[in-house]
CSV table of C-alpha atoms in Angstrom, one decimal:
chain,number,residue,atom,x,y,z
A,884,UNK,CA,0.0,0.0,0.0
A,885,UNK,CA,1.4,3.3,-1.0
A,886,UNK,CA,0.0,4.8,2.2
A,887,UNK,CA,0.4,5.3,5.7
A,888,UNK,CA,-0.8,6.9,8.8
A,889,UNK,CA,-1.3,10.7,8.0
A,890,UNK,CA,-4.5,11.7,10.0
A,891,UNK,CA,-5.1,11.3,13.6
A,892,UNK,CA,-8.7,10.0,15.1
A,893,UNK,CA,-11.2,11.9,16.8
A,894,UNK,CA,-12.8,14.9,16.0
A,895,UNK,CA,-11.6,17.6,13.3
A,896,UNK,CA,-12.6,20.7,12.5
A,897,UNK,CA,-13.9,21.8,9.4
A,898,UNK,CA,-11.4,23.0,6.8
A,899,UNK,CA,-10.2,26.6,6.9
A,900,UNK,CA,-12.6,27.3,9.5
A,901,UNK,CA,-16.7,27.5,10.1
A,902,UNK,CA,-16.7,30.4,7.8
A,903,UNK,CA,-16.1,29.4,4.4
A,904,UNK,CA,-18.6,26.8,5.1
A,905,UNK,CA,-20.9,29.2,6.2
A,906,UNK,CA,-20.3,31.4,2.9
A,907,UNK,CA,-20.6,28.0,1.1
A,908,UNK,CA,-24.3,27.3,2.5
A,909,UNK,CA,-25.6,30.4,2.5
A,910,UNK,CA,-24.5,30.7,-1.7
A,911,UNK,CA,-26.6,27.4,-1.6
A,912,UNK,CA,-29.5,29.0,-0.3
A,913,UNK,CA,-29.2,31.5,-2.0
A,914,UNK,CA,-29.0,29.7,-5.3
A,915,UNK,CA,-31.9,28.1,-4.0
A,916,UNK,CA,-34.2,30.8,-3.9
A,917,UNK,CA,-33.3,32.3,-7.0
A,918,UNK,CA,-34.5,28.9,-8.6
A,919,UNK,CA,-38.2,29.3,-6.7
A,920,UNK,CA,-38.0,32.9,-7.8
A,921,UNK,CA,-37.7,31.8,-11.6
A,922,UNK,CA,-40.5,29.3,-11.1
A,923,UNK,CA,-42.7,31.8,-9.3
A,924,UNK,CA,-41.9,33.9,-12.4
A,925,UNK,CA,-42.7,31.4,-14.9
A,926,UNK,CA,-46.2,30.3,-12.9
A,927,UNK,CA,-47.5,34.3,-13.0
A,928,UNK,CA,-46.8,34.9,-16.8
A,929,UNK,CA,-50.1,34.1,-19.4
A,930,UNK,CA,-50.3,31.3,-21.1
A,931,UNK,CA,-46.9,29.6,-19.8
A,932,UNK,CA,-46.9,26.3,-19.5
A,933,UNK,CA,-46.6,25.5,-15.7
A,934,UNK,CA,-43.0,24.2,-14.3
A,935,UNK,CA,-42.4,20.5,-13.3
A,936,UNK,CA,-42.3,20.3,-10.0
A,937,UNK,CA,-39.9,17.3,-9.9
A,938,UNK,CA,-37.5,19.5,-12.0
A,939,UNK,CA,-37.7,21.9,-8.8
A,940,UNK,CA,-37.7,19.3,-6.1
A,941,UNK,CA,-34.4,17.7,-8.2
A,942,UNK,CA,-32.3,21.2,-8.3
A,943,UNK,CA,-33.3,21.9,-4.6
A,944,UNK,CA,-32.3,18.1,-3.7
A,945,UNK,CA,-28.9,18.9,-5.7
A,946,UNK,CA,-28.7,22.0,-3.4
A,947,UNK,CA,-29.3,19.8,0.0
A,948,UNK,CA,-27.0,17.2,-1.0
A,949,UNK,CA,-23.9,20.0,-1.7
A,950,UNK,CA,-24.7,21.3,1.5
A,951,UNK,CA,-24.9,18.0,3.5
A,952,UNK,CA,-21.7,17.3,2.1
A,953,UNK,CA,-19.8,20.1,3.6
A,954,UNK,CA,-21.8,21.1,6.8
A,955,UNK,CA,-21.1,18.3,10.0
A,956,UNK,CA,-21.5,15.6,10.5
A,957,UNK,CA,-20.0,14.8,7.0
A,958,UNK,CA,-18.0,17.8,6.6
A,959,UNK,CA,-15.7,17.3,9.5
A,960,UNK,CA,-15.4,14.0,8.9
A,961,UNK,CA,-14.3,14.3,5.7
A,962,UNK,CA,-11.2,16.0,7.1
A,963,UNK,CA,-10.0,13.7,9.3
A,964,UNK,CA,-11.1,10.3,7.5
A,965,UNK,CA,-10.5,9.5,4.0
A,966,UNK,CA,-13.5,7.2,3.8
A,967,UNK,CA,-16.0,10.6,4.6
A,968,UNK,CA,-13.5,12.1,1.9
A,969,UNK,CA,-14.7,9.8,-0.6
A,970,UNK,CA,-18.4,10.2,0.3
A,971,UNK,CA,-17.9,13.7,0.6
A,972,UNK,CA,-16.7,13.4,-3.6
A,973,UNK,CA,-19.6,11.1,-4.3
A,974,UNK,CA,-22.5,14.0,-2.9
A,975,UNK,CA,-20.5,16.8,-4.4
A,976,UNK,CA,-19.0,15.3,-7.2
A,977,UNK,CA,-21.5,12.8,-8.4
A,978,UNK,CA,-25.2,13.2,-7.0
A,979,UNK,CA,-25.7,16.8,-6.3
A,980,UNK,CA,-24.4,17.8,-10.1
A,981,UNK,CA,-26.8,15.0,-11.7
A,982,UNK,CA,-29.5,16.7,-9.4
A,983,UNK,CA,-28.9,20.2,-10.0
A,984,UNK,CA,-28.5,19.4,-14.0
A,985,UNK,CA,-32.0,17.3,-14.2
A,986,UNK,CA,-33.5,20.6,-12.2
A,987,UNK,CA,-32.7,21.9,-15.9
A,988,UNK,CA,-32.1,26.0,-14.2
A,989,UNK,CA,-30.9,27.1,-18.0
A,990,UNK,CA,-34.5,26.2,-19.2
A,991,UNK,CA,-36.4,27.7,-16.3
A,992,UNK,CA,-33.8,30.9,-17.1
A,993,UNK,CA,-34.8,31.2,-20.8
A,994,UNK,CA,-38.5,31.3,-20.1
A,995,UNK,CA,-38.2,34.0,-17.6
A,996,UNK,CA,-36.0,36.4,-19.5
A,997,UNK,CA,-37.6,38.5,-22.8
A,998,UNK,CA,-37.0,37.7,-25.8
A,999,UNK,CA,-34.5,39.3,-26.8
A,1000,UNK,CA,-32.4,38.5,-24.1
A,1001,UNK,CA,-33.5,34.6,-24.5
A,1002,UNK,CA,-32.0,34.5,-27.7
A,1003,UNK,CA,-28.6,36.2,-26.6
A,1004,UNK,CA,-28.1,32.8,-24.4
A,1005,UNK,CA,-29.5,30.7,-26.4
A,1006,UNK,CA,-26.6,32.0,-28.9
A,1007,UNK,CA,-24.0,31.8,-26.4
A,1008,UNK,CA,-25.0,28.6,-25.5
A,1009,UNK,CA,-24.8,26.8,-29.2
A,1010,UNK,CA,-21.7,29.2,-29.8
A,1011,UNK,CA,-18.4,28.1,-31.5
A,1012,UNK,CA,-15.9,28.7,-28.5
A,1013,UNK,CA,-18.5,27.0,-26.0
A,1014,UNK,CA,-18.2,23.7,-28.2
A,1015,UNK,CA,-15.1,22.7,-26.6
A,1016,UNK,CA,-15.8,23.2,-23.3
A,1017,UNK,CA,-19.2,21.0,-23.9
A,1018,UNK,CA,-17.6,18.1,-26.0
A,1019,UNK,CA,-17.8,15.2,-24.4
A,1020,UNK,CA,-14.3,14.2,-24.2
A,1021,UNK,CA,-13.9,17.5,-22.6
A,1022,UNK,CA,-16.4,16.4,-20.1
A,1023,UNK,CA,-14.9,12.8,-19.5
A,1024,UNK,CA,-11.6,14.3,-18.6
A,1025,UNK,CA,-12.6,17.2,-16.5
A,1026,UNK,CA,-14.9,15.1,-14.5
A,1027,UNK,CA,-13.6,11.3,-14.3
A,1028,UNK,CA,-9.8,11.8,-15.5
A,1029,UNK,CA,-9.4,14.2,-12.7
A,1030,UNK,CA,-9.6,11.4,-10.3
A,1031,UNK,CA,-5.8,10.4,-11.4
A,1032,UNK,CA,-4.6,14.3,-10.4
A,1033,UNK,CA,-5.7,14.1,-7.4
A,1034,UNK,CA,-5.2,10.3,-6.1
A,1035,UNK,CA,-2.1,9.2,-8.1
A,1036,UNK,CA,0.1,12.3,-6.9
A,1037,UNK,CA,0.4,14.5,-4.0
A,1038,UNK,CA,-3.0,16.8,-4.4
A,1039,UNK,CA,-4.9,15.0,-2.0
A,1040,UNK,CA,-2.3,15.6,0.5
A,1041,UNK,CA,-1.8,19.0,-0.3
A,1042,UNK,CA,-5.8,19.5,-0.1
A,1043,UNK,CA,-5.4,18.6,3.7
A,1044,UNK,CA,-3.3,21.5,4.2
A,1045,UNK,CA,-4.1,24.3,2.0
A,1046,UNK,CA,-8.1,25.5,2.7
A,1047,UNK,CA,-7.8,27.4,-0.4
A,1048,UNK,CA,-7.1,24.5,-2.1
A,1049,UNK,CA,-9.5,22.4,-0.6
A,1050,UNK,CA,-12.3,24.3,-1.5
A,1051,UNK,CA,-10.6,24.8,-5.0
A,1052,UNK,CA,-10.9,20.9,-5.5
A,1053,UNK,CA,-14.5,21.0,-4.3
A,1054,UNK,CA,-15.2,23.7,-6.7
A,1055,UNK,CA,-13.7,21.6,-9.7
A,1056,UNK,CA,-15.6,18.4,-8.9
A,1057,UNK,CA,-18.7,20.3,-8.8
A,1058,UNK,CA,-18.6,22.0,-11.9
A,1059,UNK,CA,-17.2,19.3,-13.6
A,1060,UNK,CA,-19.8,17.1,-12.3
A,1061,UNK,CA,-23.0,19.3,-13.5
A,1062,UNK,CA,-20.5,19.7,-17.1
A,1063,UNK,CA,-20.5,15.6,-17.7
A,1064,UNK,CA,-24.2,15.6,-16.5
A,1065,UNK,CA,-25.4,18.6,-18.5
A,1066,UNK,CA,-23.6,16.7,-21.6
A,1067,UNK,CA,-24.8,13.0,-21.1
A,1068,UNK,CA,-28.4,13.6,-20.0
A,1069,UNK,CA,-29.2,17.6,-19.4
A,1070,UNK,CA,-32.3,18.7,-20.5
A,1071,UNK,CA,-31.1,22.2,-20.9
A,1072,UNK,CA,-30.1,23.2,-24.7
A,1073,UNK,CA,-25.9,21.9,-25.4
A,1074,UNK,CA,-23.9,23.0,-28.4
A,1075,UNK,CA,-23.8,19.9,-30.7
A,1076,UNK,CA,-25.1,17.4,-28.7
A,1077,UNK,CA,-24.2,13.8,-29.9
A,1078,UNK,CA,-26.9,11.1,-30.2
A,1079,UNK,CA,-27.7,8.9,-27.5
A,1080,UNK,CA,-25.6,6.2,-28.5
A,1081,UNK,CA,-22.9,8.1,-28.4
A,1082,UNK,CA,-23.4,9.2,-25.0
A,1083,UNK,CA,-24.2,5.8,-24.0
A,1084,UNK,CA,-20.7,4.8,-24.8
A,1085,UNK,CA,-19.4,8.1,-22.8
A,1086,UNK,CA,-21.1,6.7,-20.0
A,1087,UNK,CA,-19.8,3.7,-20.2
A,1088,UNK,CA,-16.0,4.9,-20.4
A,1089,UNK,CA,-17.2,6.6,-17.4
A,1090,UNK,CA,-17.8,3.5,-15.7
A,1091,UNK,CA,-14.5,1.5,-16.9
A,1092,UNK,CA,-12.3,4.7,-16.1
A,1093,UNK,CA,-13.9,4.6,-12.6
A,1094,UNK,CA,-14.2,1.3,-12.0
A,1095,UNK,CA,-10.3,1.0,-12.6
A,1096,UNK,CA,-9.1,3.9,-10.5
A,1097,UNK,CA,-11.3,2.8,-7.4
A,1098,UNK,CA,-9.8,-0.7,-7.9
A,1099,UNK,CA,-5.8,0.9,-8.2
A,1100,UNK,CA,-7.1,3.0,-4.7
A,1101,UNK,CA,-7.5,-0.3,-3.1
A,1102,UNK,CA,-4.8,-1.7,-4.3
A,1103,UNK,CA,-2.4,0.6,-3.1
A,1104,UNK,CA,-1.3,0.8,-7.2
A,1105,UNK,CA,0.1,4.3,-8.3
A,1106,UNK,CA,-1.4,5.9,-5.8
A,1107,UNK,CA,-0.4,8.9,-3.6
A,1108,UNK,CA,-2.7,9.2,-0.8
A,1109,UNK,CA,-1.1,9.0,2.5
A,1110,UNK,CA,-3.8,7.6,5.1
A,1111,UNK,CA,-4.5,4.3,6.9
A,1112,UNK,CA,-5.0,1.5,4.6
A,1113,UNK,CA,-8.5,0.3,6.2
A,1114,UNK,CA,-9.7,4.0,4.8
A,1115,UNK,CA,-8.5,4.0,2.1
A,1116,UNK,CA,-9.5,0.5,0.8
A,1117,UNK,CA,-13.3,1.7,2.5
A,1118,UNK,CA,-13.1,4.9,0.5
A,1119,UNK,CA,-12.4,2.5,-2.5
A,1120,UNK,CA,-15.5,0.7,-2.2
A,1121,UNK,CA,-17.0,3.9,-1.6
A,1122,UNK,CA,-15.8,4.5,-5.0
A,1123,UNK,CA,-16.4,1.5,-7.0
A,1124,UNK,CA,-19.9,0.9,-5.4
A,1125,UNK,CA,-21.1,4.5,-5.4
A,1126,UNK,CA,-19.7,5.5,-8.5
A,1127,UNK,CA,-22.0,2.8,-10.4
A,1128,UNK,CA,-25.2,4.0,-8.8
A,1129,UNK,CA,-24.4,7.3,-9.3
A,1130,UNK,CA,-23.8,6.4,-13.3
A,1131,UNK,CA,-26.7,3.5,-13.3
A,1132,UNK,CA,-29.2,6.8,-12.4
A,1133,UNK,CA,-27.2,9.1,-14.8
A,1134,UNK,CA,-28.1,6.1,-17.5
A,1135,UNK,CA,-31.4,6.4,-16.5
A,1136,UNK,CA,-31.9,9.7,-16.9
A,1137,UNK,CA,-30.6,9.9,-20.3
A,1138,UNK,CA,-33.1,6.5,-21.4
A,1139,UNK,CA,-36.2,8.4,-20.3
A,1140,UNK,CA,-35.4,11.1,-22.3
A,1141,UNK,CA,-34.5,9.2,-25.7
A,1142,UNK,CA,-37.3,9.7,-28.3
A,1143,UNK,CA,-36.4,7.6,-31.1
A,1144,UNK,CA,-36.2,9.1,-34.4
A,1145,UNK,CA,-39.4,7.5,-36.8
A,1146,UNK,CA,-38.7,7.1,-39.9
A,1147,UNK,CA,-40.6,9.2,-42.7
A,1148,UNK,CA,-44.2,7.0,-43.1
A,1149,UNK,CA,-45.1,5.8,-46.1
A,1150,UNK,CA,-48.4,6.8,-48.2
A,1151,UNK,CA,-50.8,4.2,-47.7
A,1152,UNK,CA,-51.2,2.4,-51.1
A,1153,UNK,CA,-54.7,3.3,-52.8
A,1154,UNK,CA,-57.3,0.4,-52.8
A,1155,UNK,CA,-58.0,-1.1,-56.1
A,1156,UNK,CA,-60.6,-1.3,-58.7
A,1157,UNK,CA,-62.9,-4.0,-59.0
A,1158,UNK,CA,-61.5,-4.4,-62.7
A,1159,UNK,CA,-58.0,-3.8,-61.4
A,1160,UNK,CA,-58.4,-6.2,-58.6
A,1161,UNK,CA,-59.6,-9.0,-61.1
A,1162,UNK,CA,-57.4,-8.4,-64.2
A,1163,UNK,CA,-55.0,-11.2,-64.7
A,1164,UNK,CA,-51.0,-10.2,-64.3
């Protein structure tokens, strides 16, 4: 195992204080009630269709779960235990950005704003230099390939003593989270989208890619995270069994929305004549 003792039991306190946390949770409210505002918005205006309310009890669940993540229990656990780390990444990383993306807040934006201003994002959204950012591949790497940064070298380490950084790391696997999300299965508009299939098969590199870097954590394989090695083999598991879920209900997500393309129908054939229908070939 390439680890050893690094954190002491008991209890620890939260990273960098109570106060970034607090800023943390009260940006989460925040956010919160600026989604209900929008949908307030959208129920008052004439003729608008009315807003799911499971796409607003999904967003404000991906709110909860970010915040569950970092306030205590979980939150100072996470600091002192590698195995509340890892559950920590799973809520923030994972859950919360499949959430938040299904709450679809882009949508719920558009039909608030006026026209004219809805088109403006609607451009920026299917723009050129967006593309990049929203190709898949992009997507895979920012989200899943990170996991070899910060386990196969000294990050995670330096995480436990830089607050700054800490939070920095939380930031990335949050946005990179709602990125892979918002490309596989978000319901708000994506510059060139690829087909289902295609993101089928993202998904499933998804999988592989995490299914082998949970199994290298538990081995102990290129690894550079210095804690005890029942927590790391439990964060592991953690890993390999959570990641699935979280990727089986991300596969879900994108199934119920696949609409088949039909093919064009064809004319119905005209019946024939009685002379027609008795003439010999």
């Amino acid at each position: 195992m390439g680890g050893h003792e690094h954190h002491s039991g008991g209890a620890h306190p939260l990273p960098g204080g109570p106060l970034p946390t607090a800023v943390a949770v009260c940006a989460l409210a925040v956010l919160a009630a600026g989604y209900l505002l929008l949908v307030r918005r959208t129920a008052r205006r004439p003729a608008a269709k009315g807003w799911s309310p499971w796409r607003t009890a999904s967003f404000l669940t991906g709110c909860a779960l970010v915040a569950g993540a970092l306030l205590p229990p979980l939150g100072a656990f996470a600091h002192g235990d590698f195995r509340g780390h890892m559950a920590q990444h799973l809520l923030i990383g994972m859950y919360a950005p499949l959430a938040l993306v299904l709450g679809a807040p882009v949508t719920l934006l558009l039909r608030t704003l006026p026209p004219r201003r809805a088109r403006r994002l609607t451009g920026v959204l299917h723009s050129r230099p967006l593309r990049p950012v929203a190709h898949p591949v992009t997507a895979l790497l920012l989200s899943t390939g990170s996991l070899a940064l910060l386990y196969g070298t000294p990050l995670y380490d330096a995480t436990a003593a830089s607050p700054a950084l800490h939070w920095l790391v939380h930031a990335h696997f949050l946005l990179s989270g709602c990125l892979f999300a918002w490309v596989v299965a978000g319901p708000d508009p994506a510059p060139a989208r690829p087909g289902v299939p295609a993101r089928l098969v993202l998904l499933g590199v998804a999988v592989a890619l995490h299914a082998t870097f949970s199994q290298l954590l538990y081995g102990g394989f290129l690894i550079g995270v210095h804690a005890p090695v029942d927590q790391v083999r439990g964060g592991a598991e953690l890993m390999y069994y959570g990641g699935d879920l979280a990727e089986l209900l991300l596969a879900g997500a994108l199934v119920a929305t696949w609409r088949p393309a039909r093919g064009p129908r064809r004319p119905a054939a005209a019946p024939l004549s009685p002379t027609e229908s008795l003439s010999p070939p």
